[in-house]
Short mmCIF file of C-alpha atoms in Angstrom, two decimals:
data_model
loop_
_atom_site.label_atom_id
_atom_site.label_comp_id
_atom_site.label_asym_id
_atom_site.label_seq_id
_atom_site.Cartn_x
_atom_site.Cartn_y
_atom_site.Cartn_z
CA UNK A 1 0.00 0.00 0.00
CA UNK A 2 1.55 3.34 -1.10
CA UNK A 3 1.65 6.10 1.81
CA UNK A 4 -0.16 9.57 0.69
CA UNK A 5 1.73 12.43 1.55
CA UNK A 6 -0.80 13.55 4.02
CA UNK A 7 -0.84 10.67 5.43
CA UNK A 8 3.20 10.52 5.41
CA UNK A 9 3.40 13.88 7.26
CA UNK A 10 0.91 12.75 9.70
CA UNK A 11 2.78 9.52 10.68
CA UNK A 12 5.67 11.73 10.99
CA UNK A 13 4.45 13.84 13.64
CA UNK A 14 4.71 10.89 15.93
CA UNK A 15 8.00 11.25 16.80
CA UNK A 16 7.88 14.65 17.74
CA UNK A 17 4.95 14.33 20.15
CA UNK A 18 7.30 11.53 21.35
CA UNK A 19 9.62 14.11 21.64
CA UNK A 20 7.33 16.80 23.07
CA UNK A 21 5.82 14.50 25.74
CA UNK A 22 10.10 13.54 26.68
CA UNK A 23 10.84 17.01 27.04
CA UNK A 24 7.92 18.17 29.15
CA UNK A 25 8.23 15.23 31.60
CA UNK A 26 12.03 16.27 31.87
CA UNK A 27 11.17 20.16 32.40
CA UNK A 28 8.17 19.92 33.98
CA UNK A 29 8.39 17.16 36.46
CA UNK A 30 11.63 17.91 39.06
CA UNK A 31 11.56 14.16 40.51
CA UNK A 32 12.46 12.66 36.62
CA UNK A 33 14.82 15.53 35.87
CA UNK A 34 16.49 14.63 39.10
CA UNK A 35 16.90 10.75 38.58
CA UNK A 36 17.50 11.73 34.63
CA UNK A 37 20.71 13.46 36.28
CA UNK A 38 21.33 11.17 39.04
CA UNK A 39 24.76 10.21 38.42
CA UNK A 40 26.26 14.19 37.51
CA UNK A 41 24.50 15.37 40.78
CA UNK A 42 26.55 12.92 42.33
CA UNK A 43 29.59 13.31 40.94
CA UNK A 44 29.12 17.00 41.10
CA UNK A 45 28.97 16.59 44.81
CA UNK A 46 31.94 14.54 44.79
CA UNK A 47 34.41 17.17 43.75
CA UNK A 48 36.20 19.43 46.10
CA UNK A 49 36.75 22.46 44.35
CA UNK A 50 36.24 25.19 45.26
CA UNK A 51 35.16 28.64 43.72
CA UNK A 52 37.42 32.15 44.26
CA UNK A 53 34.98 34.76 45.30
CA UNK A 54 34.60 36.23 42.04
CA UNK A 55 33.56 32.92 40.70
CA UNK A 56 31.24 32.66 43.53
CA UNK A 57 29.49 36.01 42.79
CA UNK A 58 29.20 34.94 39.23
CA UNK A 59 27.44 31.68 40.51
CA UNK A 60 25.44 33.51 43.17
CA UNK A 61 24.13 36.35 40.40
CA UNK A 62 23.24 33.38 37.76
CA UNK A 63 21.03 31.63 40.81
CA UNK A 64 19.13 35.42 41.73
CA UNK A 65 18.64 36.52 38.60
CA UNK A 66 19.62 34.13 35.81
CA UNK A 67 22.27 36.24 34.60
CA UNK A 68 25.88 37.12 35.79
CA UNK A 69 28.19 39.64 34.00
CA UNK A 70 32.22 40.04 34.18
CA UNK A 71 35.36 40.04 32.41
CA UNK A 72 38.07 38.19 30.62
CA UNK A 73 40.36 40.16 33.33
CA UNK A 74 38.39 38.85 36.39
CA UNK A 75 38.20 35.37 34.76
CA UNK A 76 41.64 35.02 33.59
CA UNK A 77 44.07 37.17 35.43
CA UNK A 78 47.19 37.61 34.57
CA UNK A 79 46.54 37.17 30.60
CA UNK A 80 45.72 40.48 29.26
CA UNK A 81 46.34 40.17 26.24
CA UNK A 82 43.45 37.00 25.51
CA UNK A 83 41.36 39.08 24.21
CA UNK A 84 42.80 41.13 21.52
CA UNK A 85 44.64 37.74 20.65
CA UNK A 86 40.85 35.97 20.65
CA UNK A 87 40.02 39.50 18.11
CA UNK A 88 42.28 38.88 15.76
CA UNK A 89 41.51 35.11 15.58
CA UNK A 90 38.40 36.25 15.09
CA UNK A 91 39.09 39.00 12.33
CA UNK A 92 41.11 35.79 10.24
CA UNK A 93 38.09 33.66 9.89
CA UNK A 94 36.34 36.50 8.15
CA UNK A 95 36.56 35.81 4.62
CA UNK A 96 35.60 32.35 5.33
CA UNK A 97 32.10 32.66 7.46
CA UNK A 98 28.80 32.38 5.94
CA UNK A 99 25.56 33.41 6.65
CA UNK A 100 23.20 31.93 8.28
CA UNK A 101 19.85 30.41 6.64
CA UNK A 102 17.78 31.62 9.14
CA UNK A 103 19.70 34.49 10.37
CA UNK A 104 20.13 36.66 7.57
CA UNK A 105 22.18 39.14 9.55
CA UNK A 106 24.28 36.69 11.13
CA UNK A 107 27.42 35.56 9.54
CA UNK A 108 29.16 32.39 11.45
CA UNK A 109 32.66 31.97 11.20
CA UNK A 110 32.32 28.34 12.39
CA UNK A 111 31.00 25.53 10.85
CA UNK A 112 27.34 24.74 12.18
CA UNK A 113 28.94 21.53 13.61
CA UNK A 114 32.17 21.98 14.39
CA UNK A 115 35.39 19.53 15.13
CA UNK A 116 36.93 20.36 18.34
CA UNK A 117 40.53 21.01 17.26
CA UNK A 118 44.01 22.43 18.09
CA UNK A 119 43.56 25.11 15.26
CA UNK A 120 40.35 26.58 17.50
CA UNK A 121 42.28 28.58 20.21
CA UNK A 122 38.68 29.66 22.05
CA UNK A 123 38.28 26.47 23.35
CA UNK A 124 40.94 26.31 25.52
CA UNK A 125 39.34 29.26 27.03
CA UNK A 126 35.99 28.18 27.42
CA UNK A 127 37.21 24.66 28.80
CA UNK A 128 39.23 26.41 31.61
CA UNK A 129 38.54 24.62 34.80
CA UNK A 130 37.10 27.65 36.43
CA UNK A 131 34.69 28.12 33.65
CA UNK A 132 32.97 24.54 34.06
CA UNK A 133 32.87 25.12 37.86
CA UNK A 134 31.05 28.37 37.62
CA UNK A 135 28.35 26.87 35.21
CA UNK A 136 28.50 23.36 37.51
CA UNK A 137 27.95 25.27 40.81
CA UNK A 138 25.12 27.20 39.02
CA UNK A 139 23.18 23.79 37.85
CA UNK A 140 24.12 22.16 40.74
CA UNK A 141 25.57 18.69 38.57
CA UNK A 142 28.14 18.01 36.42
CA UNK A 143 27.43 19.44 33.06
CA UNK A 144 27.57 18.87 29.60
CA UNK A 145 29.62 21.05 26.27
CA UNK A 146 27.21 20.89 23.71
CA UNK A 147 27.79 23.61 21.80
CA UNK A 148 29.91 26.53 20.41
CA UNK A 149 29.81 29.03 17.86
CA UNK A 150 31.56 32.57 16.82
CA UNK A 151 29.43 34.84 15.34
CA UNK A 152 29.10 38.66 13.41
CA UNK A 153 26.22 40.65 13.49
CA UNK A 154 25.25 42.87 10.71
CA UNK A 155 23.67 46.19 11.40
CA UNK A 156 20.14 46.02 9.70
CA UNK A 157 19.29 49.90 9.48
CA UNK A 158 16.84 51.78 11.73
CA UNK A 159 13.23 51.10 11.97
CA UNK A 160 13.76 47.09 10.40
CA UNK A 161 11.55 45.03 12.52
CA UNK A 162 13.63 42.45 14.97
CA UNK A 163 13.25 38.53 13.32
CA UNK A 164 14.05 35.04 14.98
CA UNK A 165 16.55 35.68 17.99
CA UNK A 166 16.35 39.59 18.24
CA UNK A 167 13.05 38.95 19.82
CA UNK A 168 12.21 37.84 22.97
CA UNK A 169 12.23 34.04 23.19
CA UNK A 170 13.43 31.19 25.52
CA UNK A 171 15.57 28.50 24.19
CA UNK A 172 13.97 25.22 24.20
CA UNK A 173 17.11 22.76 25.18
CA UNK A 174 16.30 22.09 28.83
CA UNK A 175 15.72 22.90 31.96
CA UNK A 176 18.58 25.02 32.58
CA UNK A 177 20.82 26.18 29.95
CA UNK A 178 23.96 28.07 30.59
CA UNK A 179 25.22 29.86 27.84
CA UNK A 180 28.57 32.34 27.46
CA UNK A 181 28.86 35.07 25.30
CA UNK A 182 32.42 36.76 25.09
CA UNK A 183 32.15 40.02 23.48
CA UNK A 184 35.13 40.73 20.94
CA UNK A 185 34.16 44.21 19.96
CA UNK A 186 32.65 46.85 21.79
CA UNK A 187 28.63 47.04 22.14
CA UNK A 188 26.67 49.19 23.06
CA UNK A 189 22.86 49.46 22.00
CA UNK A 190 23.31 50.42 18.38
CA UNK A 191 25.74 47.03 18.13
CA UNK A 192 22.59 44.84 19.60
CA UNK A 193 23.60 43.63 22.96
CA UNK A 194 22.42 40.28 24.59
CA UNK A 195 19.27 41.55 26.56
CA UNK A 196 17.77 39.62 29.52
CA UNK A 197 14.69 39.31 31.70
CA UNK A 198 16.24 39.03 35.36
CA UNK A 199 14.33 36.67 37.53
CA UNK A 200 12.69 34.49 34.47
CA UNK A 201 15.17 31.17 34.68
CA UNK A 202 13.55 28.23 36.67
CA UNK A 203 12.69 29.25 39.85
CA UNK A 204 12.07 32.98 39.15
CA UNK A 205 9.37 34.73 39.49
CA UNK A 206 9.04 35.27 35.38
CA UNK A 207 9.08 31.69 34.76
CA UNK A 208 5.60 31.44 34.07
CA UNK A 209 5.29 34.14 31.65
CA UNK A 210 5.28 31.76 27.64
CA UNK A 211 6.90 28.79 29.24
CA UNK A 212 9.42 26.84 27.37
CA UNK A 213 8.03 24.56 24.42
CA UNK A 214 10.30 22.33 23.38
CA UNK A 215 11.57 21.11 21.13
CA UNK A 216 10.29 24.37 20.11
CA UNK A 217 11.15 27.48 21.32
CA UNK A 218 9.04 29.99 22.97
CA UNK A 219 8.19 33.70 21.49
CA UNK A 220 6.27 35.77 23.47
CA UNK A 221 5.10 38.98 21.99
CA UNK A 222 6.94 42.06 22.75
CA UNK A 223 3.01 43.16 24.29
CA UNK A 224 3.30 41.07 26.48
CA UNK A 225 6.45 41.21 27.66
CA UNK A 226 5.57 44.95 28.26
CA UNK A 227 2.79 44.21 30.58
CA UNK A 228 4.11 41.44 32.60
CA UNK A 229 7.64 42.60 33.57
CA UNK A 230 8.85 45.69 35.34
CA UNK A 231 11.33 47.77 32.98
CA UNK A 232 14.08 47.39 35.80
CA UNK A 233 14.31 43.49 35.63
CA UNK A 234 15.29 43.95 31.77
CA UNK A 235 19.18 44.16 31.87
CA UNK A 236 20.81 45.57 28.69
CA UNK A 237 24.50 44.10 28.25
CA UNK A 238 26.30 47.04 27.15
CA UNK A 239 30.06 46.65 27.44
CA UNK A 240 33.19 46.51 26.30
CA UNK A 241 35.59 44.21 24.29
CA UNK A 242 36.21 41.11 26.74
CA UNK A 243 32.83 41.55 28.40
CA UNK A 244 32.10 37.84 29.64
CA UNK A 245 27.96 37.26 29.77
CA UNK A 246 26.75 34.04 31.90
CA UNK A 247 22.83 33.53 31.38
CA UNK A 248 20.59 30.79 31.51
CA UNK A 249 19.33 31.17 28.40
CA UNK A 250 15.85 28.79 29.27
CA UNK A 251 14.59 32.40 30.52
CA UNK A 252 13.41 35.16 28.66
CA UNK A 253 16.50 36.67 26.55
CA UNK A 254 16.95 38.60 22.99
CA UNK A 255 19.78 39.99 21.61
CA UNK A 256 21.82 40.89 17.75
CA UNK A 257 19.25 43.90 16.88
CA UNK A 258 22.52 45.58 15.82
CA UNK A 259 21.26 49.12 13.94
CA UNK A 260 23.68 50.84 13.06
CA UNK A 261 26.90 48.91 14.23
CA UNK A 262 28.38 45.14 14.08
CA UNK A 263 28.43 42.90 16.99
CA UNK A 264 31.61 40.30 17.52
CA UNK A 265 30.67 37.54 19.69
CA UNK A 266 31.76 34.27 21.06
CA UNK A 267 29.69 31.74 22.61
CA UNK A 268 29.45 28.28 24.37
CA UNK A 269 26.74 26.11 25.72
CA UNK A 270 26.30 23.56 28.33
CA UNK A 271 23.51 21.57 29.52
CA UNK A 272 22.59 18.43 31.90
CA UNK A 273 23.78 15.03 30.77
CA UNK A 274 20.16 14.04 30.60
CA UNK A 275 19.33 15.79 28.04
CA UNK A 276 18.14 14.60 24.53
CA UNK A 277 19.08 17.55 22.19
CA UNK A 278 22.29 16.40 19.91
CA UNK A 279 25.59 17.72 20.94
CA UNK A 280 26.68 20.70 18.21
CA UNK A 281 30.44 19.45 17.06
CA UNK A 282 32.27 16.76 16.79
CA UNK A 283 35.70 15.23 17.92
CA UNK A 284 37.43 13.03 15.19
CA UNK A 285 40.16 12.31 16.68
CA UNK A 286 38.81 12.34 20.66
CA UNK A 287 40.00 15.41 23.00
CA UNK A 288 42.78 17.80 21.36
CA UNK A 289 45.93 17.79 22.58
CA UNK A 290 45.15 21.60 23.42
CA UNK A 291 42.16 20.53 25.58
CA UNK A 292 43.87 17.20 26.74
CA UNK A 293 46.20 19.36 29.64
CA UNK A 294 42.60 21.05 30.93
CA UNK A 295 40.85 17.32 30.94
CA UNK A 296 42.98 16.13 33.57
CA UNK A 297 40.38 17.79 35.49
CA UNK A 298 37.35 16.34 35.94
CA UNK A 299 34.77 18.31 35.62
CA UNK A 300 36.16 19.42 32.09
CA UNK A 301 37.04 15.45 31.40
CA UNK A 302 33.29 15.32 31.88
CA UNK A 303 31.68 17.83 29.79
CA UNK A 304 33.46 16.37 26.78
CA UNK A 305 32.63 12.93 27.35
CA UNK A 306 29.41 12.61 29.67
CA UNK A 307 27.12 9.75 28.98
CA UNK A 308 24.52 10.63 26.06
CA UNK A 309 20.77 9.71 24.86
CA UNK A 310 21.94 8.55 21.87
CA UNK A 311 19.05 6.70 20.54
CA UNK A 312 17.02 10.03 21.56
CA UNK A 313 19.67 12.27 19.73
CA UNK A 314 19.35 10.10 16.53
CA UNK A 315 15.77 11.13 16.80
CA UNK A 316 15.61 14.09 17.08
CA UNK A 317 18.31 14.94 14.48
CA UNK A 318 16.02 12.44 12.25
CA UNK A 319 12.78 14.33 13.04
CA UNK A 320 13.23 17.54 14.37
CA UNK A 321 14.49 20.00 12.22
CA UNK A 322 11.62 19.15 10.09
CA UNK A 323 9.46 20.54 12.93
CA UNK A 324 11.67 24.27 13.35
CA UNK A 325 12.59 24.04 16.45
#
């Protein structure tokens, strides 16, 4: 019997309420999350190290409000040069990036899956020990590296109305997401900084406002948004080259409305072992010798090489793109 392509799209939807109903037991129900995660909790709990106070305010500030801001200088003392030399890494991948499909004013300089390799000198930044603590003590488990990406934002002209990530939106990954974004060039509000709703990560009191929906995302309306949260609990990330941003980005968050001014930006994403989205790059030839030095800790050993839902990643790389999510 030949399948109708009605009926073929139909069938097809299966697997994604498959993967709807995973993700809203995971999210919505703490007790599954929690045995989900079991094992990183523990080992989380196992290891004795222990934050400087900078790192602890950093931690602290992402629990309170979902957000933390600092420095390259207050993260990595005694190196200031990192991040002129991350710049002009930066400025030599230009000729190379594309655009993205979705993200017309976004030009990647990394592939959309990337190897980890020697060549890509951020990573031994963004694997630092101290980095993986900070997000670790913030989830409260050993986490996960699932994702990188370097980015340029192209000014779009006053008055252009704000498309897929310049509006308001939660990211649909899991529970808690902690993403990093190193500025590499100076933004202020013409460049499009990373905007955030303080107090709407899990646990704050703007959670409930358009939960998350994954595998989609969520997008409340910009109406909405105005009603329901108090102008001073929207934080604007204006700063300077080397400006380090720690969010979780399952709460409210925009950012890349860049007017009249380009936006250089670095960022990294890590998320509990648990969960079923596919890990963004690849490793060919296992942990890079430039990476290898920083694994002999564990926490970094595992982010790179925590247990994974395979048979759920195969799935959703199978089914869900064709959904948008």
């Amino acid at each position: 019997m030949s399948v109708t392509p009605t009926l073929k799209k139909y069938l097809s939807f299966v697997p994604y309420l498959f993967l709807r109903a995973l993700f809203v037991l995971r999210s919505g129900k703490r007790i599954w999350y929690g045995i989900a995660n079991r094992q990183a909790v523990k080992l989380f709990r196992s290891w004795s190290s222990p934050l400087r106070t900078s790192e602890q305010r950093i931690a602290a500030d992402l629990r309170r409000d979902g957000i933390a801001i600092s420095t390259m200088e207050e993260l990595f003392p005694g190196e200031p040069h990192l991040t002129a030399d991350l710049a002009r890494y930066s400025e030599s991948l230009r000729s190379h990036g594309a655009f993205s499909k979705t993200k017309a004013y976004s030009q990647q300089l990394f592939e959309e899956v990337s190897p980890l390799s020697d060549q890509n000198i951020f990573l031994p930044v963004i694997l630092r020990p101290n980095i993986v603590r900070i997000v670790n003590a913030y989830m409260g488990l050993a986490s996960r590296f699932y994702y990188f990406a370097l980015g340029v934002t192209k000014p779009v002209g006053d008055g252009v109305p704000p498309v897929a990530s310049q509006q308001w939106h939660r990211d649909p990954e899991d529970t808690r997401i902690v993403k990093i974004f190193i500025y590499l060039s100076d933004v202020d509000m013409p460049a499009g900084p990373f905007t955030y709703i303080k107090g709407s990560q899990l646990d704050g009191r703007y959670r409930a406002i358009a939960p998350q929906r994954p595998p989609r995302g969520s997008y409340p309306s910009a109406e909405l948004i105005k009603e329901t949260v108090s102008s001073s609990d929207i934080v604007s990330c204006i700063g300077t080259a080397g400006t380090v941003v720690f969010a979780d980005t399952s709460g409210l968050h925009r950012g890349g409305y860049a007017t009249t001014k380009e936006r250089v930006m670095f960022t990294a994403g890590f998320y509990s072992p648990s969960c079923p989205w596919p890990i963004l790059y690849t490793m060919p030839n296992g942990i890079p010798p430039a990476v290898a030095e920083l694994a002999l800790d564990p926490a970094v050993a595992y982010a790179l090489s925590a247990p994974r839902p395979l048979f759920l990643e195969k799935m959703f790389h199978k089914f869900g793109r064709s959904f948008h999510v």
